[in-house]
């Protein structure tokens, strides 16, 4: 479409996904066997967002931002290419996954 916009020709199954991307959102791909992903293995929600499954909470810490402390939890996700982890706000994770916090006891670690 231009120097900074690309239009992708998507499959009919993905027709509800916006097909125009800014060049900053695209990366060079060196293809190999692991880059091919079956659409049956990928889960989307009602808004066509990619869904990753939370496996467990690994750790907890408090990060100080200026004068305020933010509680973070280290979350392990089941990603389409294996397992990865991220630090996410504890309050947000409690809203989405309250059952994981009942079983987790981090008081001894903090």
mmCIF file of C-alpha atoms in Angstrom:
data_model
loop_
_atom_site.group_PDB
_atom_site.id
_atom_site.type_symbol
_atom_site.label_atom_id
_atom_site.label_comp_id
_atom_site.label_asym_id
_atom_site.label_seq_id
_atom_site.Cartn_x
_atom_site.Cartn_y
_atom_site.Cartn_z
ATOM 1 C CA UNK A 1 0.000 0.000 0.000
ATOM 2 C CA UNK A 2 2.937 2.312 0.511
ATOM 3 C CA UNK A 3 6.264 2.760 2.267
ATOM 4 C CA UNK A 4 4.861 2.395 5.800
ATOM 5 C CA UNK A 5 1.689 0.298 5.307
ATOM 6 C CA UNK A 6 1.336 -3.304 4.184
ATOM 7 C CA UNK A 7 -1.807 -5.154 3.203
ATOM 8 C CA UNK A 8 -1.830 -8.898 3.888
ATOM 9 C CA UNK A 9 -3.913 -11.383 1.932
ATOM 10 C CA UNK A 10 -5.430 -13.444 4.769
ATOM 11 C CA UNK A 11 -7.343 -16.722 4.633
ATOM 12 C CA UNK A 12 -11.143 -16.657 4.712
ATOM 13 C CA UNK A 13 -11.034 -18.086 8.281
ATOM 14 C CA UNK A 14 -9.186 -14.919 9.345
ATOM 15 C CA UNK A 15 -11.402 -12.478 7.431
ATOM 16 C CA UNK A 16 -12.478 -10.626 10.596
ATOM 17 C CA UNK A 17 -8.873 -9.678 11.394
ATOM 18 C CA UNK A 18 -7.819 -6.257 10.136
ATOM 19 C CA UNK A 19 -5.426 -6.925 7.266
ATOM 20 C CA UNK A 20 -3.519 -3.611 7.096
ATOM 21 C CA UNK A 21 -0.336 -3.287 9.174
ATOM 22 C CA UNK A 22 2.180 -0.514 9.796
ATOM 23 C CA UNK A 23 5.732 -1.438 8.854
ATOM 24 C CA UNK A 24 6.840 -1.100 12.515
ATOM 25 C CA UNK A 25 4.608 -4.074 13.433
ATOM 26 C CA UNK A 26 6.252 -6.431 10.928
ATOM 27 C CA UNK A 27 9.555 -8.311 11.311
ATOM 28 C CA UNK A 28 11.722 -10.139 8.834
ATOM 29 C CA UNK A 29 11.004 -13.859 8.906
ATOM 30 C CA UNK A 30 13.568 -16.495 8.025
ATOM 31 C CA UNK A 31 11.269 -19.470 7.430
ATOM 32 C CA UNK A 32 11.872 -22.953 8.725
ATOM 33 C CA UNK A 33 9.635 -25.860 9.729
ATOM 34 C CA UNK A 34 8.714 -24.287 13.084
ATOM 35 C CA UNK A 35 7.284 -21.098 11.525
ATOM 36 C CA UNK A 36 4.311 -22.910 9.991
ATOM 37 C CA UNK A 37 1.406 -22.853 12.439
ATOM 38 C CA UNK A 38 -1.780 -24.846 12.002
ATOM 39 C CA UNK A 39 -4.890 -22.690 12.471
ATOM 40 C CA UNK A 40 -6.443 -25.543 14.459
ATOM 41 C CA UNK A 41 -3.770 -25.044 17.152
ATOM 42 C CA UNK A 42 -4.447 -21.312 17.531
ATOM 43 C CA UNK A 43 -7.303 -20.132 19.750
ATOM 44 C CA UNK A 44 -9.083 -16.804 19.252
ATOM 45 C CA UNK A 45 -11.618 -15.073 21.499
ATOM 46 C CA UNK A 46 -14.825 -13.339 20.323
ATOM 47 C CA UNK A 47 -12.800 -10.228 19.359
ATOM 48 C CA UNK A 48 -10.356 -12.260 17.237
ATOM 49 C CA UNK A 49 -7.530 -11.818 19.779
ATOM 50 C CA UNK A 50 -4.994 -14.607 20.158
ATOM 51 C CA UNK A 51 -5.612 -16.531 23.395
ATOM 52 C CA UNK A 52 -2.731 -17.865 25.487
ATOM 53 C CA UNK A 53 -3.419 -20.219 28.379
ATOM 54 C CA UNK A 54 -2.091 -19.422 31.843
ATOM 55 C CA UNK A 55 -0.333 -22.418 33.419
ATOM 56 C CA UNK A 56 0.760 -21.226 36.860
ATOM 57 C CA UNK A 57 2.084 -18.371 38.963
ATOM 58 C CA UNK A 58 5.810 -18.788 39.597
ATOM 59 C CA UNK A 59 6.794 -15.857 41.824
ATOM 60 C CA UNK A 60 5.729 -12.523 43.291
ATOM 61 C CA UNK A 61 7.545 -9.197 43.793
ATOM 62 C CA UNK A 62 6.834 -5.520 44.462
ATOM 63 C CA UNK A 63 8.213 -2.945 42.036
ATOM 64 C CA UNK A 64 8.536 0.631 43.252
ATOM 65 C CA UNK A 65 7.495 3.281 40.729
ATOM 66 C CA UNK A 66 8.225 6.761 42.083
ATOM 67 C CA UNK A 67 6.483 6.722 45.477
ATOM 68 C CA UNK A 68 4.083 3.843 44.799
ATOM 69 C CA UNK A 69 4.623 0.091 45.027
ATOM 70 C CA UNK A 70 3.110 -2.177 42.370
ATOM 71 C CA UNK A 71 2.636 -5.863 43.148
ATOM 72 C CA UNK A 72 3.679 -8.095 40.253
ATOM 73 C CA UNK A 73 3.399 -11.841 39.713
ATOM 74 C CA UNK A 74 5.556 -13.969 37.428
ATOM 75 C CA UNK A 75 3.099 -15.876 35.234
ATOM 76 C CA UNK A 76 3.920 -18.912 33.104
ATOM 77 C CA UNK A 77 1.945 -19.059 29.833
ATOM 78 C CA UNK A 78 1.337 -21.969 27.486
ATOM 79 C CA UNK A 79 2.413 -20.409 24.205
ATOM 80 C CA UNK A 80 1.938 -21.978 20.755
ATOM 81 C CA UNK A 81 5.702 -22.605 20.539
ATOM 82 C CA UNK A 82 6.198 -23.831 24.094
ATOM 83 C CA UNK A 83 6.190 -22.103 27.444
ATOM 84 C CA UNK A 84 7.137 -18.545 28.363
ATOM 85 C CA UNK A 85 6.666 -16.243 31.359
ATOM 86 C CA UNK A 86 5.877 -12.572 31.965
ATOM 87 C CA UNK A 87 5.641 -10.206 34.937
ATOM 88 C CA UNK A 88 2.031 -8.967 35.164
ATOM 89 C CA UNK A 89 0.149 -6.818 37.710
ATOM 90 C CA UNK A 90 -1.138 -8.993 40.535
ATOM 91 C CA UNK A 91 -4.465 -7.164 40.728
ATOM 92 C CA UNK A 92 -5.171 -7.772 37.047
ATOM 93 C CA UNK A 93 -4.300 -11.464 37.287
ATOM 94 C CA UNK A 94 -6.516 -11.848 40.380
ATOM 95 C CA UNK A 95 -9.449 -10.450 38.406
ATOM 96 C CA UNK A 96 -8.969 -12.867 35.499
ATOM 97 C CA UNK A 97 -7.673 -15.966 37.354
ATOM 98 C CA UNK A 98 -8.841 -15.857 41.008
ATOM 99 C CA UNK A 99 -8.618 -19.649 41.443
ATOM 100 C CA UNK A 100 -4.820 -19.618 40.946
ATOM 101 C CA UNK A 101 -4.303 -17.258 43.892
ATOM 102 C CA UNK A 102 -6.180 -19.502 46.341
ATOM 103 C CA UNK A 103 -3.641 -22.296 45.884
ATOM 104 C CA UNK A 104 -0.558 -20.052 45.678
ATOM 105 C CA UNK A 105 1.201 -19.079 48.903
ATOM 106 C CA UNK A 106 3.962 -16.537 48.382
ATOM 107 C CA UNK A 107 4.043 -15.028 51.868
ATOM 108 C CA UNK A 108 7.127 -17.017 52.844
ATOM 109 C CA UNK A 109 9.044 -15.765 49.763
ATOM 110 C CA UNK A 110 8.337 -12.043 50.171
#
